[in-house]
mmCIF file of C-alpha atoms and ligand atoms in Angstrom:
data_model
loop_
_atom_site.group_PDB
_atom_site.id
_atom_site.type_symbol
_atom_site.label_atom_id
_atom_site.label_comp_id
_atom_site.label_asym_id
_atom_site.label_seq_id
_atom_site.Cartn_x
_atom_site.Cartn_y
_atom_site.Cartn_z
ATOM 1 C CA UNK A 1 -19.751 -93.754 -47.572
ATOM 2 C CA UNK A 2 -16.613 -95.603 -46.515
ATOM 3 C CA UNK A 3 -17.171 -98.605 -44.270
ATOM 4 C CA UNK A 4 -15.100 -96.882 -41.576
ATOM 5 C CA UNK A 5 -17.115 -93.634 -41.697
ATOM 6 C CA UNK A 6 -16.010 -90.054 -42.374
ATOM 7 C CA UNK A 7 -12.391 -90.454 -43.411
ATOM 8 C CA UNK A 8 -9.746 -87.989 -42.309
ATOM 9 C CA UNK A 9 -6.400 -88.202 -44.073
ATOM 10 C CA UNK A 10 -3.815 -85.916 -42.522
ATOM 11 C CA UNK A 11 -0.116 -85.245 -42.637
ATOM 12 C CA UNK A 12 2.483 -82.968 -44.120
ATOM 13 C CA UNK A 13 2.637 -81.865 -47.720
ATOM 14 C CA UNK A 14 5.993 -83.644 -47.956
ATOM 15 C CA UNK A 15 8.001 -86.044 -45.838
ATOM 16 C CA UNK A 16 11.017 -83.881 -44.964
ATOM 17 C CA UNK A 17 12.960 -85.876 -42.388
ATOM 18 C CA UNK A 18 12.544 -88.806 -39.998
ATOM 19 C CA UNK A 19 12.171 -86.407 -37.073
ATOM 20 C CA UNK A 20 9.501 -84.342 -38.850
ATOM 21 C CA UNK A 21 7.349 -87.257 -39.980
ATOM 22 C CA UNK A 22 7.708 -88.972 -36.620
ATOM 23 C CA UNK A 23 6.509 -85.880 -34.717
ATOM 24 C CA UNK A 24 3.529 -85.558 -37.027
ATOM 25 C CA UNK A 25 2.621 -89.268 -37.109
ATOM 26 C CA UNK A 26 2.902 -89.506 -33.332
ATOM 27 C CA UNK A 27 0.607 -86.499 -32.871
ATOM 28 C CA UNK A 28 -1.945 -87.696 -35.422
ATOM 29 C CA UNK A 29 -2.184 -91.152 -33.941
ATOM 30 C CA UNK A 30 -2.584 -89.619 -30.460
ATOM 31 C CA UNK A 31 -5.704 -87.769 -31.651
ATOM 32 C CA UNK A 32 -7.184 -90.859 -33.304
ATOM 33 C CA UNK A 33 -6.271 -90.300 -36.958
ATOM 34 C CA UNK A 34 -5.950 -93.507 -38.977
ATOM 35 C CA UNK A 35 -4.639 -92.238 -42.330
ATOM 36 C CA UNK A 36 -1.251 -90.554 -42.690
ATOM 37 C CA UNK A 37 -0.461 -88.617 -45.855
ATOM 38 C CA UNK A 38 2.936 -87.322 -46.916
ATOM 39 C CA UNK A 39 4.557 -86.806 -50.281
ATOM 40 C CA UNK A 40 7.785 -88.675 -50.980
ATOM 41 C CA UNK A 41 7.771 -87.971 -54.718
ATOM 42 C CA UNK A 42 6.522 -84.406 -55.091
ATOM 43 C CA UNK A 43 5.180 -83.004 -58.368
ATOM 44 C CA UNK A 44 6.453 -79.431 -57.984
ATOM 45 C CA UNK A 45 5.664 -76.700 -60.475
ATOM 46 C CA UNK A 46 9.326 -75.654 -60.464
ATOM 47 C CA UNK A 47 12.178 -78.123 -60.994
ATOM 48 C CA UNK A 48 14.224 -76.013 -58.564
ATOM 49 C CA UNK A 49 11.811 -76.585 -55.659
ATOM 50 C CA UNK A 50 12.153 -79.429 -53.134
ATOM 51 C CA UNK A 51 11.224 -82.610 -54.993
ATOM 52 C CA UNK A 52 10.709 -84.855 -51.970
ATOM 53 C CA UNK A 53 12.927 -87.517 -50.410
ATOM 54 C CA UNK A 54 11.856 -90.210 -52.879
ATOM 55 C CA UNK A 55 12.436 -93.809 -51.820
ATOM 56 C CA UNK A 56 13.929 -92.682 -48.502
ATOM 57 C CA UNK A 57 10.699 -90.792 -47.801
ATOM 58 C CA UNK A 58 8.618 -93.878 -48.596
ATOM 59 C CA UNK A 59 10.698 -95.888 -46.153
ATOM 60 C CA UNK A 60 10.073 -93.320 -43.428
ATOM 61 C CA UNK A 61 6.347 -93.581 -44.109
ATOM 62 C CA UNK A 62 6.566 -97.374 -43.750
ATOM 63 C CA UNK A 63 8.318 -96.935 -40.401
ATOM 64 C CA UNK A 64 5.459 -94.695 -39.239
ATOM 65 C CA UNK A 65 2.930 -97.202 -40.489
ATOM 66 C CA UNK A 66 4.532 -99.936 -38.392
ATOM 67 C CA UNK A 67 5.174 -97.768 -35.341
ATOM 68 C CA UNK A 68 1.739 -96.120 -35.071
ATOM 69 C CA UNK A 69 -0.512 -98.525 -37.019
ATOM 70 C CA UNK A 70 -1.406 -95.829 -39.507
ATOM 71 C CA UNK A 71 -2.545 -96.395 -43.069
ATOM 72 C CA UNK A 72 -0.276 -94.597 -45.505
ATOM 73 C CA UNK A 73 -1.410 -92.386 -48.398
ATOM 74 C CA UNK A 74 1.182 -91.069 -50.849
ATOM 75 C CA UNK A 75 1.456 -89.974 -54.441
ATOM 76 C CA UNK A 76 2.908 -92.077 -57.220
ATOM 77 C CA UNK A 77 4.273 -90.085 -60.136
ATOM 78 C CA UNK A 78 5.859 -92.767 -62.258
ATOM 79 C CA UNK A 79 4.757 -96.310 -62.862
ATOM 80 C CA UNK A 80 8.391 -97.459 -62.900
ATOM 81 C CA UNK A 81 8.609 -96.614 -59.187
ATOM 82 C CA UNK A 82 5.748 -98.968 -58.372
ATOM 83 C CA UNK A 83 8.006 -101.602 -56.856
ATOM 84 C CA UNK A 84 8.808 -99.179 -54.028
ATOM 85 C CA UNK A 85 5.131 -98.500 -53.274
ATOM 86 C CA UNK A 86 4.239 -102.008 -52.102
ATOM 87 C CA UNK A 87 3.784 -100.861 -48.483
ATOM 88 C CA UNK A 88 1.476 -97.976 -49.395
ATOM 89 C CA UNK A 89 -2.189 -98.435 -48.468
ATOM 90 C CA UNK A 90 -3.703 -95.774 -50.721
ATOM 91 C CA UNK A 91 -1.996 -94.677 -53.934
ATOM 92 C CA UNK A 92 -2.583 -91.025 -54.719
ATOM 93 C CA UNK A 93 -2.889 -89.955 -58.335
ATOM 94 C CA UNK A 94 -2.353 -86.212 -58.123
ATOM 95 C CA UNK A 95 -3.993 -83.364 -59.992
ATOM 96 C CA UNK A 96 -1.144 -83.132 -62.495
ATOM 97 C CA UNK A 97 -1.546 -86.761 -63.471
ATOM 98 C CA UNK A 98 -5.328 -87.006 -63.703
ATOM 99 C CA UNK A 99 -4.939 -86.852 -67.482
ATOM 100 C CA UNK A 100 -2.060 -89.321 -67.563
ATOM 101 C CA UNK A 101 -4.089 -92.186 -69.001
ATOM 102 C CA UNK A 102 -1.087 -94.426 -69.383
ATOM 103 C CA UNK A 103 -0.290 -94.091 -65.654
ATOM 104 C CA UNK A 104 -3.950 -94.666 -64.718
ATOM 105 C CA UNK A 105 -4.260 -97.761 -66.882
ATOM 106 C CA UNK A 106 -0.970 -99.285 -65.802
ATOM 107 C CA UNK A 107 -1.570 -98.777 -62.093
ATOM 108 C CA UNK A 108 -5.131 -100.065 -62.316
ATOM 109 C CA UNK A 109 -3.967 -103.126 -64.214
ATOM 110 C CA UNK A 110 -1.188 -103.861 -61.803
ATOM 111 C CA UNK A 111 -2.722 -103.435 -58.367
ATOM 112 C CA UNK A 112 -5.930 -103.856 -56.439
ATOM 113 C CA UNK A 113 -4.718 -101.359 -53.819
ATOM 114 C CA UNK A 114 -7.063 -98.506 -53.052
ATOM 115 C CA UNK A 115 -6.490 -95.456 -55.290
ATOM 116 C CA UNK A 116 -7.303 -91.818 -54.587
ATOM 117 C CA UNK A 117 -7.844 -89.884 -57.806
ATOM 118 C CA UNK A 118 -7.527 -86.132 -57.411
ATOM 119 C CA UNK A 119 -9.280 -83.713 -59.725
ATOM 120 C CA UNK A 120 -7.070 -82.226 -62.461
ATOM 121 C CA UNK A 121 -5.857 -78.638 -62.198
ATOM 122 C CA UNK A 122 -8.600 -77.346 -64.492
ATOM 123 C CA UNK A 123 -10.543 -80.516 -65.177
ATOM 124 C CA UNK A 124 -14.249 -80.653 -65.834
ATOM 125 C CA UNK A 125 -16.219 -83.129 -63.766
ATOM 126 C CA UNK A 126 -16.826 -85.143 -66.924
ATOM 127 C CA UNK A 127 -13.097 -85.436 -67.610
ATOM 128 C CA UNK A 128 -12.480 -86.404 -64.002
ATOM 129 C CA UNK A 129 -15.099 -89.136 -64.212
ATOM 130 C CA UNK A 130 -13.555 -90.316 -67.491
ATOM 131 C CA UNK A 131 -10.249 -90.722 -65.721
ATOM 132 C CA UNK A 132 -12.009 -92.789 -63.060
ATOM 133 C CA UNK A 133 -13.372 -94.875 -65.925
ATOM 134 C CA UNK A 134 -9.780 -95.582 -67.030
ATOM 135 C CA UNK A 135 -9.141 -97.068 -63.603
ATOM 136 C CA UNK A 136 -12.231 -99.252 -63.863
ATOM 137 C CA UNK A 137 -11.511 -100.437 -67.385
ATOM 138 C CA UNK A 138 -7.903 -100.992 -66.383
ATOM 139 C CA UNK A 139 -9.066 -103.409 -63.705
ATOM 140 C CA UNK A 140 -9.273 -101.478 -60.428
ATOM 141 C CA UNK A 141 -12.631 -100.305 -59.097
ATOM 142 C CA UNK A 142 -11.259 -99.822 -55.603
ATOM 143 C CA UNK A 143 -10.910 -96.043 -55.880
ATOM 144 C CA UNK A 144 -12.370 -92.821 -54.552
ATOM 145 C CA UNK A 145 -12.123 -89.233 -55.731
ATOM 146 C CA UNK A 146 -10.638 -86.147 -54.106
ATOM 147 C CA UNK A 147 -11.896 -82.649 -54.938
ATOM 148 C CA UNK A 148 -8.941 -80.276 -54.590
ATOM 149 C CA UNK A 149 -10.206 -77.229 -56.436
ATOM 150 C CA UNK A 150 -9.680 -76.001 -59.956
ATOM 151 C CA UNK A 151 -7.953 -72.904 -61.312
ATOM 152 C CA UNK A 152 -9.684 -69.682 -60.354
ATOM 153 C CA UNK A 153 -9.677 -66.042 -61.359
ATOM 154 C CA UNK A 154 -7.846 -63.814 -58.891
ATOM 155 C CA UNK A 155 -5.027 -64.443 -56.476
ATOM 156 C CA UNK A 156 -6.977 -64.385 -53.211
ATOM 157 C CA UNK A 157 -6.979 -68.143 -52.932
ATOM 158 C CA UNK A 158 -4.909 -70.833 -54.558
ATOM 159 C CA UNK A 159 -7.822 -72.577 -56.264
ATOM 160 C CA UNK A 160 -11.596 -72.523 -56.571
ATOM 161 C CA UNK A 161 -12.759 -75.302 -54.277
ATOM 162 C CA UNK A 162 -15.739 -76.756 -56.109
ATOM 163 C CA UNK A 163 -17.564 -78.576 -53.331
ATOM 164 C CA UNK A 164 -20.650 -78.794 -55.547
ATOM 165 C CA UNK A 165 -18.853 -81.603 -57.375
ATOM 166 C CA UNK A 166 -19.226 -83.797 -54.299
ATOM 167 C CA UNK A 167 -23.020 -84.234 -54.208
ATOM 168 C CA UNK A 168 -23.103 -84.132 -58.026
ATOM 169 C CA UNK A 169 -20.728 -87.077 -58.331
ATOM 170 C CA UNK A 170 -22.355 -88.948 -55.494
ATOM 171 C CA UNK A 171 -25.752 -88.549 -57.159
ATOM 172 C CA UNK A 172 -24.673 -89.343 -60.712
ATOM 173 C CA UNK A 173 -21.843 -91.863 -60.302
ATOM 174 C CA UNK A 174 -22.151 -92.980 -56.699
ATOM 175 C CA UNK A 175 -18.430 -92.817 -55.931
ATOM 176 C CA UNK A 176 -16.968 -91.842 -52.592
ATOM 177 C CA UNK A 177 -15.583 -88.304 -52.747
ATOM 178 C CA UNK A 178 -13.408 -86.509 -50.216
ATOM 179 C CA UNK A 179 -12.354 -82.856 -50.173
ATOM 180 C CA UNK A 180 -8.869 -81.350 -49.850
ATOM 181 C CA UNK A 181 -9.386 -77.818 -48.549
ATOM 182 C CA UNK A 182 -5.628 -77.370 -48.085
ATOM 183 C CA UNK A 183 -4.799 -77.333 -51.800
ATOM 184 C CA UNK A 184 -8.324 -76.095 -52.521
ATOM 185 C CA UNK A 185 -7.757 -72.766 -50.796
ATOM 186 C CA UNK A 186 -4.035 -72.554 -50.061
ATOM 187 C CA UNK A 187 -4.870 -70.605 -46.896
ATOM 188 C CA UNK A 188 -4.593 -71.929 -43.372
ATOM 189 C CA UNK A 189 -7.447 -69.766 -42.061
ATOM 190 C CA UNK A 190 -9.924 -71.263 -44.533
ATOM 191 C CA UNK A 191 -9.308 -74.938 -43.781
ATOM 192 C CA UNK A 192 -11.739 -75.215 -40.855
ATOM 193 C CA UNK A 193 -14.734 -73.503 -42.516
ATOM 194 C CA UNK A 194 -14.265 -75.437 -45.766
ATOM 195 C CA UNK A 195 -13.865 -78.724 -43.896
ATOM 196 C CA UNK A 196 -17.132 -78.095 -42.084
ATOM 197 C CA UNK A 197 -18.830 -77.217 -45.360
ATOM 198 C CA UNK A 198 -17.485 -80.402 -46.948
ATOM 199 C CA UNK A 199 -18.870 -82.547 -44.173
ATOM 200 C CA UNK A 200 -22.199 -80.717 -44.290
ATOM 201 C CA UNK A 201 -22.696 -81.340 -48.023
ATOM 202 C CA UNK A 202 -22.030 -85.049 -47.627
ATOM 203 C CA UNK A 203 -18.350 -85.504 -48.450
ATOM 204 C CA UNK A 204 -17.024 -88.893 -47.401
ATOM 205 C CA UNK A 205 -13.962 -87.375 -45.814
ATOM 206 C CA UNK A 206 -11.301 -84.701 -45.976
ATOM 207 C CA UNK A 207 -7.571 -84.566 -46.559
ATOM 208 C CA UNK A 208 -5.744 -81.972 -44.465
ATOM 209 C CA UNK A 209 -2.106 -80.875 -44.514
ATOM 210 C CA UNK A 210 -0.640 -80.803 -41.011
ATOM 211 C CA UNK A 211 2.920 -79.920 -40.013
ATOM 212 C CA UNK A 212 4.773 -79.744 -36.698
ATOM 213 C CA UNK A 213 6.197 -76.366 -37.749
ATOM 214 C CA UNK A 214 4.312 -75.025 -40.792
ATOM 215 C CA UNK A 215 6.490 -71.917 -41.081
ATOM 216 C CA UNK A 216 9.533 -74.097 -41.735
ATOM 217 C CA UNK A 217 7.781 -76.449 -44.169
ATOM 218 C CA UNK A 218 9.668 -77.115 -47.399
ATOM 219 C CA UNK A 219 6.462 -76.927 -49.437
ATOM 220 C CA UNK A 220 2.964 -75.484 -49.032
ATOM 221 C CA UNK A 221 3.860 -73.625 -45.855
ATOM 222 C CA UNK A 222 0.837 -71.280 -45.985
ATOM 223 C CA UNK A 223 -1.765 -74.032 -45.983
ATOM 224 C CA UNK A 224 -0.533 -76.479 -43.357
ATOM 225 C CA UNK A 225 -2.171 -76.528 -39.936
ATOM 226 C CA UNK A 226 -0.135 -76.776 -36.773
ATOM 227 C CA UNK A 227 -1.127 -79.315 -34.117
ATOM 228 C CA UNK A 228 -3.362 -77.045 -32.073
ATOM 229 C CA UNK A 229 -5.171 -75.812 -35.195
ATOM 230 C CA UNK A 230 -5.735 -79.415 -36.219
ATOM 231 C CA UNK A 231 -7.196 -80.202 -32.799
ATOM 232 C CA UNK A 232 -9.529 -77.239 -33.167
ATOM 233 C CA UNK A 233 -10.602 -78.608 -36.536
ATOM 234 C CA UNK A 234 -11.456 -81.984 -35.011
ATOM 235 C CA UNK A 235 -13.420 -80.268 -32.252
ATOM 236 C CA UNK A 236 -15.356 -78.127 -34.704
ATOM 237 C CA UNK A 237 -16.156 -81.127 -36.866
ATOM 238 C CA UNK A 238 -17.464 -82.833 -33.759
ATOM 239 C CA UNK A 239 -15.352 -85.927 -34.299
HETATM 240 C C1 LIG B 301 -0.780 -83.314 -52.814
HETATM 241 O O1 LIG B 301 -1.860 -83.679 -52.335
HETATM 242 O O2 LIG B 301 0.299 -83.583 -52.280
HETATM 243 C C2 LIG B 301 -0.727 -82.555 -54.076
HETATM 244 C C3 LIG B 301 0.400 -82.340 -54.718
HETATM 245 O O3 LIG B 301 -1.919 -82.104 -54.462
HETATM 246 P P1 LIG B 301 -2.503 -81.823 -55.936
HETATM 247 O O4 LIG B 301 -2.131 -82.981 -56.795
HETATM 248 O O5 LIG B 301 -3.968 -81.704 -55.680
HETATM 249 O O6 LIG B 301 -1.902 -80.510 -56.381
HETATM 250 MN MN1 LIG B 302 0.887 -79.846 -50.648
#
């Protein structure tokens, strides 16, 4: 368990503009959220899709951090960008980089910042734990894991959200594990039930994509909650 209790990380898939991230950060802080997520460097499956605002996006996140006293969570794709990530509170290693041992080792060796390691796109639990081991051996044990689902058969949902990994990892390795039902299901309507399930099975937190206008989102439009849906989620979680 985290020292500050059940951790809720929320925010848009990607930082899209100053106005967008400000609306979202302002709302989240008004409902008591302490951790703001938002991709500045986005690992998109297609090179033609929106790739994020990069350094400009990071700077907007830092403005939100200062303005609303939020802790910032964002993904690092390339070790060479590290110099720009100094203001980030939690470095996200995304699903596509779980197997990037060079990135894991370099980041772990360079910083004692908290790291969130997401499960690889089709990774076994053993492989995921091995990647966590790279962080430890590299010199950073200040990490937690994020279950975000693995590839599934069928198109009904984006991924197969394997919440069984949470108690398994907690029992065998003792790490903190949170769940990302947004990428885990890809469907807005499933976020609340899967968040409740995650809390019930002992997850240490959840990461939820929230957008001021999900329909207009530049990425992951179908899985982002609007503000009133997010408030319903908080109510249903009894937080
Ligand atoms: C994300 O959380 O922004 C993301 C890209 O997720 P994943 O790495 O799990 O696909
Ligand atoms: Mn996303």
